PDB file of C-alpha atoms in Angstrom:
ATOM      1  CA  MET A  47     -29.782 -18.537 221.101  1.00  0.00           C
ATOM      2  CA  SER A  48     -27.768 -17.819 218.027  1.00  0.00           C
ATOM      3  CA  ILE A  49     -25.753 -21.115 218.112  1.00  0.00           C
ATOM      4  CA  LEU A  50     -25.551 -22.509 214.652  1.00  0.00           C
ATOM      5  CA  HIS A  51     -27.639 -25.695 214.290  1.00  0.00           C
ATOM      6  CA  LEU A  52     -25.860 -28.360 212.249  1.00  0.00           C
ATOM      7  CA  PRO A  53     -28.481 -31.259 211.805  1.00  0.00           C
ATOM      8  CA  TRP A  54     -26.143 -33.457 209.866  1.00  0.00           C
ATOM      9  CA  VAL A  55     -22.997 -35.628 210.244  1.00  0.00           C
ATOM     10  CA  ARG A  56     -20.248 -35.436 207.941  1.00  0.00           C
ATOM     11  CA  ARG A  57     -18.422 -38.571 206.852  1.00  0.00           C
ATOM     12  CA  HIS A  58     -14.765 -38.699 206.205  1.00  0.00           C
ATOM     13  CA  ASP A  59     -15.146 -38.455 202.330  1.00  0.00           C
ATOM     14  CA  GLN A  60     -17.819 -35.732 202.388  1.00  0.00           C
ATOM     15  CA  ALA A  61     -17.309 -31.992 202.253  1.00  0.00           C
ATOM     16  CA  PRO A  62     -18.870 -29.719 204.716  1.00  0.00           C
ATOM     17  CA  THR A  63     -22.334 -28.251 203.811  1.00  0.00           C
ATOM     18  CA  ASP A  64     -24.787 -25.887 205.439  1.00  0.00           C
ATOM     19  CA  GLY A  65     -27.522 -28.594 204.925  1.00  0.00           C
ATOM     20  CA  ASN A  66     -28.580 -27.201 201.628  1.00  0.00           C
ATOM     21  CA  GLY A  67     -25.607 -28.322 199.420  1.00  0.00           C
ATOM     22  CA  GLU A  68     -23.865 -25.065 199.800  1.00  0.00           C
ATOM     23  CA  GLY A  69     -20.134 -24.849 201.104  1.00  0.00           C
ATOM     24  CA  ASN A  70     -19.849 -23.648 204.725  1.00  0.00           C
ATOM     25  CA  PRO A  71     -16.342 -23.024 206.103  1.00  0.00           C
ATOM     26  CA  SER A  72     -17.283 -23.482 209.683  1.00  0.00           C
ATOM     27  CA  ARG A  73     -16.342 -26.697 211.441  1.00  0.00           C
ATOM     28  CA  THR A  74     -17.408 -27.842 214.836  1.00  0.00           C
ATOM     29  CA  VAL A  75     -15.158 -29.792 216.940  1.00  0.00           C
ATOM     30  CA  PHE A  76     -16.118 -31.330 220.290  1.00  0.00           C
ATOM     31  CA  VAL A  77     -13.220 -31.574 222.743  1.00  0.00           C
ATOM     32  CA  LEU A  78     -13.727 -34.197 225.601  1.00  0.00           C
ATOM     33  CA  GLY A  79     -11.123 -33.930 228.505  1.00  0.00           C
ATOM     34  CA  GLY A  80     -10.139 -36.352 231.173  1.00  0.00           C
ATOM     35  CA  GLY A  81     -11.699 -36.943 234.531  1.00  0.00           C
ATOM     36  CA  GLY A  82     -12.085 -40.706 235.386  1.00  0.00           C
ATOM     37  CA  ASN A  83     -15.522 -41.321 236.809  1.00  0.00           C
ATOM     38  CA  LEU A  84     -16.565 -37.684 236.311  1.00  0.00           C
ATOM     39  CA  GLY A  85     -16.862 -38.910 232.652  1.00  0.00           C
ATOM     40  CA  ALA A  86     -20.582 -39.581 233.580  1.00  0.00           C
ATOM     41  CA  ILE A  87     -20.985 -35.735 233.819  1.00  0.00           C
ATOM     42  CA  GLN A  88     -19.523 -35.522 230.382  1.00  0.00           C
ATOM     43  CA  VAL A  89     -22.401 -37.922 229.355  1.00  0.00           C
ATOM     44  CA  GLY A  90     -25.183 -35.429 230.637  1.00  0.00           C
ATOM     45  CA  MET A  91     -23.281 -32.436 228.949  1.00  0.00           C
ATOM     46  CA  LEU A  92     -23.406 -34.127 225.506  1.00  0.00           C
ATOM     47  CA  LYS A  93     -26.962 -34.885 225.806  1.00  0.00           C
ATOM     48  CA  ALA A  94     -27.708 -31.221 226.661  1.00  0.00           C
ATOM     49  CA  VAL A  95     -25.619 -29.858 223.678  1.00  0.00           C
ATOM     50  CA  ILE A  96     -26.678 -32.296 221.016  1.00  0.00           C
ATOM     51  CA  GLU A  97     -30.558 -31.738 222.084  1.00  0.00           C
ATOM     52  CA  ARG A  98     -30.121 -28.251 221.139  1.00  0.00           C
ATOM     53  CA  GLY A  99     -28.817 -29.075 217.811  1.00  0.00           C
ATOM     54  CA  ILE A 100     -25.076 -28.503 218.075  1.00  0.00           C
ATOM     55  CA  VAL A 101     -23.374 -31.559 216.555  1.00  0.00           C
ATOM     56  CA  PRO A 102     -19.913 -32.063 215.794  1.00  0.00           C
ATOM     57  CA  ASP A 103     -17.917 -32.485 212.395  1.00  0.00           C
ATOM     58  CA  ALA A 104     -15.117 -34.231 214.462  1.00  0.00           C
ATOM     59  CA  VAL A 105     -14.222 -35.251 218.086  1.00  0.00           C
ATOM     60  CA  VAL A 106     -11.098 -35.207 219.996  1.00  0.00           C
ATOM     61  CA  GLY A 107     -10.728 -36.935 223.522  1.00  0.00           C
ATOM     62  CA  CYS A 108      -8.356 -37.636 226.254  1.00  0.00           C
ATOM     63  CA  SER A 109      -8.569 -40.258 228.945  1.00  0.00           C
ATOM     64  CA  VAL A 110     -12.178 -40.962 229.891  1.00  0.00           C
ATOM     65  CA  GLY A 111     -13.035 -38.300 227.259  1.00  0.00           C
ATOM     66  CA  ALA A 112     -11.424 -40.748 224.632  1.00  0.00           C
ATOM     67  CA  LEU A 113     -13.940 -43.434 225.745  1.00  0.00           C
ATOM     68  CA  ASN A 114     -16.938 -40.988 225.393  1.00  0.00           C
ATOM     69  CA  ALA A 115     -15.402 -39.602 222.240  1.00  0.00           C
ATOM     70  CA  ALA A 116     -15.661 -42.874 220.463  1.00  0.00           C
ATOM     71  CA  ALA A 117     -19.407 -43.194 221.422  1.00  0.00           C
ATOM     72  CA  VAL A 118     -20.031 -39.808 220.008  1.00  0.00           C
ATOM     73  CA  ALA A 119     -18.183 -40.637 216.849  1.00  0.00           C
ATOM     74  CA  ALA A 120     -20.416 -43.850 216.705  1.00  0.00           C
ATOM     75  CA  ASP A 121     -23.613 -42.035 217.004  1.00  0.00           C
ATOM     76  CA  PRO A 122     -23.715 -38.220 217.782  1.00  0.00           C
ATOM     77  CA  SER A 123     -27.497 -38.278 218.283  1.00  0.00           C
ATOM     78  CA  LEU A 124     -29.567 -38.311 221.611  1.00  0.00           C
ATOM     79  CA  THR A 125     -30.138 -41.929 221.037  1.00  0.00           C
ATOM     80  CA  GLY A 126     -26.458 -42.470 220.941  1.00  0.00           C
ATOM     81  CA  MET A 127     -25.982 -40.528 224.175  1.00  0.00           C
ATOM     82  CA  GLU A 128     -28.812 -42.393 225.858  1.00  0.00           C
ATOM     83  CA  ARG A 129     -27.047 -45.685 224.912  1.00  0.00           C
ATOM     84  CA  LEU A 130     -23.777 -44.101 226.232  1.00  0.00           C
ATOM     85  CA  ALA A 131     -25.451 -43.221 229.596  1.00  0.00           C
ATOM     86  CA  ASP A 132     -26.952 -46.851 229.815  1.00  0.00           C
ATOM     87  CA  ILE A 133     -23.258 -48.054 229.545  1.00  0.00           C
ATOM     88  CA  TRP A 134     -22.117 -45.738 232.341  1.00  0.00           C
ATOM     89  CA  LEU A 135     -24.851 -46.924 234.548  1.00  0.00           C
ATOM     90  CA  ALA A 136     -23.915 -50.396 234.084  1.00  0.00           C
ATOM     91  CA  ILE A 137     -20.308 -49.949 235.054  1.00  0.00           C
ATOM     92  CA  LYS A 138     -19.333 -51.444 238.378  1.00  0.00           C
ATOM     93  CA  GLU A 139     -16.336 -50.783 240.572  1.00  0.00           C
ATOM     94  CA  ASP A 140     -14.925 -54.106 239.882  1.00  0.00           C
ATOM     95  CA  VAL A 141     -14.865 -53.412 236.232  1.00  0.00           C
ATOM     96  CA  ILE A 142     -12.484 -50.459 236.458  1.00  0.00           C
ATOM     97  CA  CYS A 143     -10.943 -51.123 240.005  1.00  0.00           C
ATOM     98  CA  PRO A 144     -10.601 -54.820 240.762  1.00  0.00           C
ATOM     99  CA  ALA A 145      -7.598 -54.485 242.799  1.00  0.00           C
ATOM    100  CA  GLY A 146      -9.102 -52.473 245.659  1.00  0.00           C
ATOM    101  CA  ARG A 147      -8.623 -48.995 246.881  1.00  0.00           C
ATOM    102  CA  LEU A 148      -5.699 -46.772 246.425  1.00  0.00           C
ATOM    103  CA  SER A 149      -3.534 -46.163 249.366  1.00  0.00           C
ATOM    104  CA  GLY A 150      -0.176 -44.408 249.806  1.00  0.00           C
ATOM    105  CA  LEU A 151       1.433 -47.615 251.208  1.00  0.00           C
ATOM    106  CA  ARG A 152       0.275 -49.708 248.197  1.00  0.00           C
ATOM    107  CA  LEU A 153       1.595 -46.907 245.892  1.00  0.00           C
ATOM    108  CA  LEU A 154       4.988 -46.887 247.585  1.00  0.00           C
ATOM    109  CA  THR A 155       5.446 -50.596 248.046  1.00  0.00           C
ATOM    110  CA  HIS A 156       3.503 -52.371 245.128  1.00  0.00           C
ATOM    111  CA  ARG A 157       5.877 -54.013 242.416  1.00  0.00           C
ATOM    112  CA  GLY A 158       5.085 -53.719 238.811  1.00  0.00           C
ATOM    113  CA  HIS A 159       4.085 -50.929 236.449  1.00  0.00           C
ATOM    114  CA  SER A 160       0.761 -50.369 237.920  1.00  0.00           C
ATOM    115  CA  LEU A 161      -1.536 -51.299 240.900  1.00  0.00           C
ATOM    116  CA  GLN A 162      -4.108 -53.067 238.775  1.00  0.00           C
ATOM    117  CA  PRO A 163      -4.574 -54.465 235.323  1.00  0.00           C
ATOM    118  CA  ASN A 164      -6.665 -52.876 232.651  1.00  0.00           C
ATOM    119  CA  ASP A 165      -8.607 -56.244 231.764  1.00  0.00           C
ATOM    120  CA  GLY A 166     -11.994 -54.881 232.876  1.00  0.00           C
ATOM    121  CA  LEU A 167     -11.832 -51.577 230.841  1.00  0.00           C
ATOM    122  CA  ARG A 168     -10.519 -53.688 227.749  1.00  0.00           C
ATOM    123  CA  ARG A 169     -13.503 -55.899 228.130  1.00  0.00           C
ATOM    124  CA  LEU A 170     -15.866 -52.984 228.405  1.00  0.00           C
ATOM    125  CA  LEU A 171     -14.275 -51.416 225.157  1.00  0.00           C
ATOM    126  CA  GLU A 172     -14.495 -54.732 223.271  1.00  0.00           C
ATOM    127  CA  THR A 173     -17.935 -55.403 224.121  1.00  0.00           C
ATOM    128  CA  THR A 174     -19.402 -51.796 223.687  1.00  0.00           C
ATOM    129  CA  LEU A 175     -17.605 -50.308 220.691  1.00  0.00           C
ATOM    130  CA  PRO A 176     -19.578 -51.034 217.403  1.00  0.00           C
ATOM    131  CA  TRP A 177     -16.330 -51.120 215.407  1.00  0.00           C
ATOM    132  CA  GLN A 178     -12.718 -51.954 215.892  1.00  0.00           C
ATOM    133  CA  THR A 179     -11.100 -49.531 213.798  1.00  0.00           C
ATOM    134  CA  PHE A 180     -11.035 -45.436 213.691  1.00  0.00           C
ATOM    135  CA  GLU A 181     -11.833 -45.682 209.960  1.00  0.00           C
ATOM    136  CA  GLU A 182     -15.248 -47.583 210.411  1.00  0.00           C
ATOM    137  CA  PHE A 183     -16.699 -44.969 212.563  1.00  0.00           C
ATOM    138  CA  PRO A 184     -19.156 -42.668 210.836  1.00  0.00           C
ATOM    139  CA  LEU A 185     -17.531 -39.438 212.400  1.00  0.00           C
ATOM    140  CA  PRO A 186     -13.844 -38.558 212.551  1.00  0.00           C
ATOM    141  CA  PHE A 187     -12.322 -39.019 215.986  1.00  0.00           C
ATOM    142  CA  GLN A 188      -8.898 -38.835 217.729  1.00  0.00           C
ATOM    143  CA  VAL A 189      -7.530 -39.664 221.077  1.00  0.00           C
ATOM    144  CA  VAL A 190      -4.320 -38.539 222.688  1.00  0.00           C
ATOM    145  CA  ALA A 191      -1.676 -40.735 224.852  1.00  0.00           C
ATOM    146  CA  THR A 192       1.504 -39.657 226.368  1.00  0.00           C
ATOM    147  CA  SER A 193       4.707 -41.408 225.422  1.00  0.00           C
ATOM    148  CA  LEU A 194       6.825 -42.551 228.355  1.00  0.00           C
ATOM    149  CA  SER A 195      10.061 -42.614 226.111  1.00  0.00           C
ATOM    150  CA  THR A 196       9.784 -39.160 224.533  1.00  0.00           C
ATOM    151  CA  GLY A 197       7.262 -37.373 226.990  1.00  0.00           C
ATOM    152  CA  HIS A 198       5.425 -35.991 223.995  1.00  0.00           C
ATOM    153  CA  ASP A 199       1.750 -36.574 223.078  1.00  0.00           C
ATOM    154  CA  ARG A 200       0.753 -39.236 220.747  1.00  0.00           C
ATOM    155  CA  TRP A 201      -2.398 -38.930 218.646  1.00  0.00           C
ATOM    156  CA  PHE A 202      -4.265 -41.935 217.123  1.00  0.00           C
ATOM    157  CA  SER A 203      -7.049 -41.406 214.193  1.00  0.00           C
ATOM    158  CA  THR A 204      -6.438 -44.729 212.201  1.00  0.00           C
ATOM    159  CA  GLY A 205      -5.945 -48.307 212.738  1.00  0.00           C
ATOM    160  CA  PRO A 206      -7.316 -50.436 215.641  1.00  0.00           C
ATOM    161  CA  VAL A 207      -9.172 -48.455 218.241  1.00  0.00           C
ATOM    162  CA  VAL A 208      -9.106 -50.228 221.562  1.00  0.00           C
ATOM    163  CA  ASP A 209      -5.284 -49.939 222.403  1.00  0.00           C
ATOM    164  CA  PRO A 210      -5.140 -46.326 221.828  1.00  0.00           C
ATOM    165  CA  ILE A 211      -8.077 -45.665 224.009  1.00  0.00           C
ATOM    166  CA  LEU A 212      -6.599 -47.957 226.615  1.00  0.00           C
ATOM    167  CA  ALA A 213      -3.365 -45.913 226.477  1.00  0.00           C
ATOM    168  CA  SER A 214      -5.202 -42.656 226.598  1.00  0.00           C
ATOM    169  CA  ALA A 215      -7.030 -43.766 229.928  1.00  0.00           C
ATOM    170  CA  ALA A 216      -3.875 -45.404 231.438  1.00  0.00           C
ATOM    171  CA  LEU A 217      -3.919 -43.331 234.508  1.00  0.00           C
ATOM    172  CA  PRO A 218      -0.251 -43.342 235.877  1.00  0.00           C
ATOM    173  CA  ALA A 219       0.549 -46.016 238.646  1.00  0.00           C
ATOM    174  CA  ILE A 220      -3.200 -47.115 238.574  1.00  0.00           C
ATOM    175  CA  PHE A 221      -3.482 -48.721 235.016  1.00  0.00           C
ATOM    176  CA  PRO A 222      -0.474 -50.264 233.235  1.00  0.00           C
ATOM    177  CA  PRO A 223       1.201 -48.484 230.181  1.00  0.00           C
ATOM    178  CA  VAL A 224      -0.097 -49.705 226.992  1.00  0.00           C
ATOM    179  CA  GLN A 225       2.520 -50.655 224.333  1.00  0.00           C
ATOM    180  CA  ILE A 226       1.756 -49.772 220.745  1.00  0.00           C
ATOM    181  CA  GLY A 227       4.645 -50.421 218.329  1.00  0.00           C
ATOM    182  CA  ASP A 228       7.803 -49.828 220.207  1.00  0.00           C
ATOM    183  CA  ASP A 229       6.341 -47.155 222.543  1.00  0.00           C
ATOM    184  CA  LEU A 230       4.997 -47.375 226.111  1.00  0.00           C
ATOM    185  CA  LEU A 231       2.088 -45.116 226.365  1.00  0.00           C
ATOM    186  CA  ILE A 232       0.287 -43.709 229.441  1.00  0.00           C
ATOM    187  CA  ASP A 233      -2.688 -41.416 230.283  1.00  0.00           C
ATOM    188  CA  GLY A 234      -3.053 -38.526 227.616  1.00  0.00           C
ATOM    189  CA  ALA A 235      -3.927 -36.059 230.473  1.00  0.00           C
ATOM    190  CA  VAL A 236      -0.225 -36.095 231.460  1.00  0.00           C
ATOM    191  CA  VAL A 237       0.500 -33.680 228.576  1.00  0.00           C
ATOM    192  CA  ASP A 238      -2.934 -32.522 227.123  1.00  0.00           C
ATOM    193  CA  ASN A 239      -5.951 -33.311 229.400  1.00  0.00           C
ATOM    194  CA  VAL A 240      -8.149 -30.852 227.537  1.00  0.00           C
ATOM    195  CA  PRO A 241      -7.077 -30.845 224.091  1.00  0.00           C
ATOM    196  CA  ILE A 242      -8.185 -27.582 222.632  1.00  0.00           C
ATOM    197  CA  SER A 243      -5.322 -27.032 220.330  1.00  0.00           C
ATOM    198  CA  ARG A 244      -5.987 -30.587 218.643  1.00  0.00           C
ATOM    199  CA  GLY A 245      -9.316 -29.071 217.818  1.00  0.00           C
ATOM    200  CA  LEU A 246      -7.619 -26.208 216.083  1.00  0.00           C
ATOM    201  CA  VAL A 247      -5.320 -28.505 214.211  1.00  0.00           C
ATOM    202  CA  LEU A 248      -8.281 -30.308 212.820  1.00  0.00           C
ATOM    203  CA  GLY A 249      -9.595 -26.840 211.408  1.00  0.00           C
ATOM    204  CA  GLY A 250     -12.262 -26.229 214.041  1.00  0.00           C
ATOM    205  CA  THR A 251     -13.684 -22.802 213.861  1.00  0.00           C
ATOM    206  CA  ARG A 252     -16.220 -23.651 216.657  1.00  0.00           C
ATOM    207  CA  ILE A 253     -14.731 -25.478 219.567  1.00  0.00           C
ATOM    208  CA  VAL A 254     -17.007 -26.950 222.287  1.00  0.00           C
ATOM    209  CA  VAL A 255     -15.145 -27.864 225.312  1.00  0.00           C
ATOM    210  CA  PHE A 256     -16.428 -30.637 227.628  1.00  0.00           C
ATOM    211  CA  HIS A 257     -14.216 -30.312 230.661  1.00  0.00           C
ATOM    212  CA  VAL A 258     -15.570 -32.098 233.832  1.00  0.00           C
ATOM    213  CA  GLY A 259     -12.888 -30.582 235.999  1.00  0.00           C
ATOM    214  CA  ASN A 260     -13.965 -26.974 235.169  1.00  0.00           C
ATOM    215  CA  PHE A 261     -15.110 -25.707 238.570  1.00  0.00           C
ATOM    216  CA  GLU A 262     -13.753 -23.998 241.317  1.00  0.00           C
ATOM    217  CA  ARG A 263     -13.313 -25.439 244.746  1.00  0.00           C
ATOM    218  CA  PRO A 264     -10.648 -24.366 247.543  1.00  0.00           C
ATOM    219  CA  ARG A 265      -7.890 -26.963 247.587  1.00  0.00           C
ATOM    220  CA  PRO A 266      -7.643 -28.642 250.992  1.00  0.00           C
ATOM    221  CA  GLN A 267      -4.605 -28.482 252.911  1.00  0.00           C
ATOM    222  CA  PRO A 268      -2.361 -31.711 252.180  1.00  0.00           C
ATOM    223  CA  ARG A 269      -2.092 -34.065 254.990  1.00  0.00           C
ATOM    224  CA  LYS A 270       0.123 -36.768 253.542  1.00  0.00           C
ATOM    225  CA  PRO A 271       2.894 -36.952 250.811  1.00  0.00           C
ATOM    226  CA  LEU A 272       0.230 -38.669 248.572  1.00  0.00           C
ATOM    227  CA  ASP A 273      -2.053 -35.596 249.002  1.00  0.00           C
ATOM    228  CA  VAL A 274       0.743 -33.296 247.531  1.00  0.00           C
ATOM    229  CA  LEU A 275       1.393 -35.793 244.742  1.00  0.00           C
ATOM    230  CA  VAL A 276      -2.340 -35.882 243.791  1.00  0.00           C
ATOM    231  CA  GLN A 277      -2.657 -32.153 243.907  1.00  0.00           C
ATOM    232  CA  SER A 278       0.393 -31.434 242.087  1.00  0.00           C
ATOM    233  CA  PHE A 279      -0.647 -33.762 239.285  1.00  0.00           C
ATOM    234  CA  SER A 280      -4.248 -32.035 239.146  1.00  0.00           C
ATOM    235  CA  ILE A 281      -2.542 -28.567 239.033  1.00  0.00           C
ATOM    236  CA  ALA A 282      -0.108 -29.703 236.235  1.00  0.00           C
ATOM    237  CA  ARG A 283      -2.612 -31.322 234.047  1.00  0.00           C
ATOM    238  CA  ASN A 284      -5.039 -28.304 234.063  1.00  0.00           C
ATOM    239  CA  HIS A 285      -2.343 -25.590 233.530  1.00  0.00           C
ATOM    240  CA  ARG A 286      -2.426 -26.176 229.649  1.00  0.00           C
ATOM    241  CA  PHE A 287      -6.226 -25.744 229.592  1.00  0.00           C
ATOM    242  CA  LEU A 288      -6.081 -22.540 231.331  1.00  0.00           C
ATOM    243  CA  ARG A 289      -3.498 -21.158 229.114  1.00  0.00           C
ATOM    244  CA  GLU A 290      -5.349 -22.162 225.984  1.00  0.00           C
ATOM    245  CA  VAL A 291      -8.641 -20.875 227.092  1.00  0.00           C
ATOM    246  CA  ALA A 292      -7.065 -17.479 227.975  1.00  0.00           C
ATOM    247  CA  ASP A 293      -5.433 -17.147 224.549  1.00  0.00           C
ATOM    248  CA  PRO A 294      -7.328 -18.607 221.730  1.00  0.00           C
ATOM    249  CA  PRO A 295      -6.645 -17.828 218.131  1.00  0.00           C
ATOM    250  CA  GLU A 296      -8.368 -14.845 216.276  1.00  0.00           C
ATOM    251  CA  GLY A 297     -11.721 -15.980 214.534  1.00  0.00           C
ATOM    252  CA  VAL A 298     -12.356 -19.114 216.614  1.00  0.00           C
ATOM    253  CA  GLU A 299     -15.620 -19.488 218.543  1.00  0.00           C
ATOM    254  CA  LEU A 300     -14.762 -21.283 221.949  1.00  0.00           C
ATOM    255  CA  LEU A 301     -17.582 -22.732 223.880  1.00  0.00           C
ATOM    256  CA  VAL A 302     -16.471 -23.771 227.262  1.00  0.00           C
ATOM    257  CA  LEU A 303     -19.252 -25.447 229.119  1.00  0.00           C
ATOM    258  CA  PRO A 304     -19.536 -24.992 232.949  1.00  0.00           C
ATOM    259  CA  GLY A 305     -18.255 -27.623 235.242  1.00  0.00           C
ATOM    260  CA  VAL A 306     -20.220 -29.504 237.931  1.00  0.00           C
ATOM    261  CA  ASP A 307     -18.897 -29.829 241.402  1.00  0.00           C
ATOM    262  CA  PRO A 308     -19.572 -33.520 242.370  1.00  0.00           C
ATOM    263  CA  GLY A 309     -18.544 -33.156 245.981  1.00  0.00           C
ATOM    264  CA  LYS A 310     -16.421 -35.669 247.695  1.00  0.00           C
ATOM    265  CA  LEU A 311     -16.203 -38.507 245.454  1.00  0.00           C
ATOM    266  CA  ARG A 312     -13.548 -41.269 245.106  1.00  0.00           C
ATOM    267  CA  TYR A 313     -11.869 -41.996 241.949  1.00  0.00           C
ATOM    268  CA  ASP A 314     -12.980 -45.476 241.964  1.00  0.00           C
ATOM    269  CA  ASP A 315     -16.625 -44.890 243.143  1.00  0.00           C
ATOM    270  CA  PHE A 316     -19.129 -45.498 240.109  1.00  0.00           C
ATOM    271  CA  ARG A 317     -22.185 -45.663 242.315  1.00  0.00           C
ATOM    272  CA  HIS A 318     -23.287 -42.123 241.507  1.00  0.00           C
ATOM    273  CA  SER A 319     -23.255 -42.152 237.800  1.00  0.00           C
ATOM    274  CA  ARG A 320     -26.833 -41.465 237.215  1.00  0.00           C
ATOM    275  CA  LYS A 321     -26.731 -38.318 239.555  1.00  0.00           C
ATOM    276  CA  LEU A 322     -23.575 -37.066 237.670  1.00  0.00           C
ATOM    277  CA  VAL A 323     -25.254 -37.555 234.273  1.00  0.00           C
ATOM    278  CA  ASP A 324     -28.382 -35.654 235.370  1.00  0.00           C
ATOM    279  CA  GLN A 325     -26.210 -32.835 236.936  1.00  0.00           C
ATOM    280  CA  GLY A 326     -24.202 -32.555 233.834  1.00  0.00           C
ATOM    281  CA  TYR A 327     -27.308 -32.283 231.733  1.00  0.00           C
ATOM    282  CA  ALA A 328     -29.142 -29.839 234.020  1.00  0.00           C
ATOM    283  CA  THR A 329     -26.099 -27.571 234.413  1.00  0.00           C
ATOM    284  CA  THR A 330     -25.358 -27.523 230.743  1.00  0.00           C
ATOM    285  CA  ALA A 331     -28.939 -27.040 229.705  1.00  0.00           C
ATOM    286  CA  GLN A 332     -29.621 -24.121 231.884  1.00  0.00           C
ATOM    287  CA  TRP A 333     -26.375 -22.534 230.877  1.00  0.00           C
ATOM    288  CA  LEU A 334     -27.035 -22.879 227.304  1.00  0.00           C
ATOM    289  CA  ASP A 335     -30.663 -21.649 227.634  1.00  0.00           C
ATOM    290  CA  HIS A 336     -29.823 -18.458 229.193  1.00  0.00           C
ATOM    291  CA  HIS A 337     -27.044 -17.447 227.044  1.00  0.00           C
ATOM    292  CA  GLU A 338     -28.129 -15.818 223.715  1.00  0.00           C
ATOM    293  CA  ALA A 339     -24.963 -16.725 221.867  1.00  0.00           C
ATOM    294  CA  PRO A 340     -21.815 -18.789 222.749  1.00  0.00           C
ATOM    295  CA  ILE A 341     -18.774 -17.526 224.148  1.00  0.00           C
ATOM    296  CA  ALA A 342     -17.045 -15.991 221.369  1.00  0.00           C
ATOM    297  CA  VAL A 343     -13.483 -15.055 221.930  1.00  0.00           C
ATOM    298  CA  GLY A 344     -10.545 -14.126 219.611  1.00  0.00           C
ATOM    299  CA  GLY A 345     -12.579 -12.870 216.897  1.00  0.00           C
TER     300      GLY A 345
END
């Protein structure tokens, strides 16, 4: 397997090296996409990749990928990923979804900005993140949210870390928008679910993509207006990913990890995290071990 091994982590104030003190222009960026409770699959992917000596110089994340990105930035090692897996296994439905199950009637008749508060998710972040500002993390990382006022993406890489992650994961109608400054922000997946282009902005020459929705499954025929709404949102947020994968810049090595079909799983069901972590690990490990080189495109 001709993937470059990078057994080091670069801090903000250090120049890239090849491990021997020599300059190395290559820069590996991990891109962690959204996916709600499927973020457990991403944990298994991360374990398999890091186990094989692939570690990042920087991390970008969207939605649940923003939560996992913070964990990678805190400790991009197998020990760090085991700690992240433990956090996922401890998550209960009432931490993320205290207000009950989503229904079309509730969605149409509920008053307010969201069906439920984000208090449980805030507590989870405040009790599990080792630092409270981006600058304190050993590895640079960025997260994306969507501005309700401008419709543009907003990227965060400095200052307090909890509110930007909450904003990035603020699934529309489910969680409330998060106010940062004068802006109301919602889920980054609305505009950039798998932010490959941000990895390029950060100078990535090797982009490793952790997209938990990267699997094929026939779409069921919608039976209710809510089904059409959910499927439309799914199609819209995956469109940019497909376009960017199809046309990467010259000289960029793009490693898109295979997805895992979780079967029928409700968005608020966190009872299967162990199985999803294991599936993500097994699928990624097998795929990497049977490829002599990563997917290299554009070069």
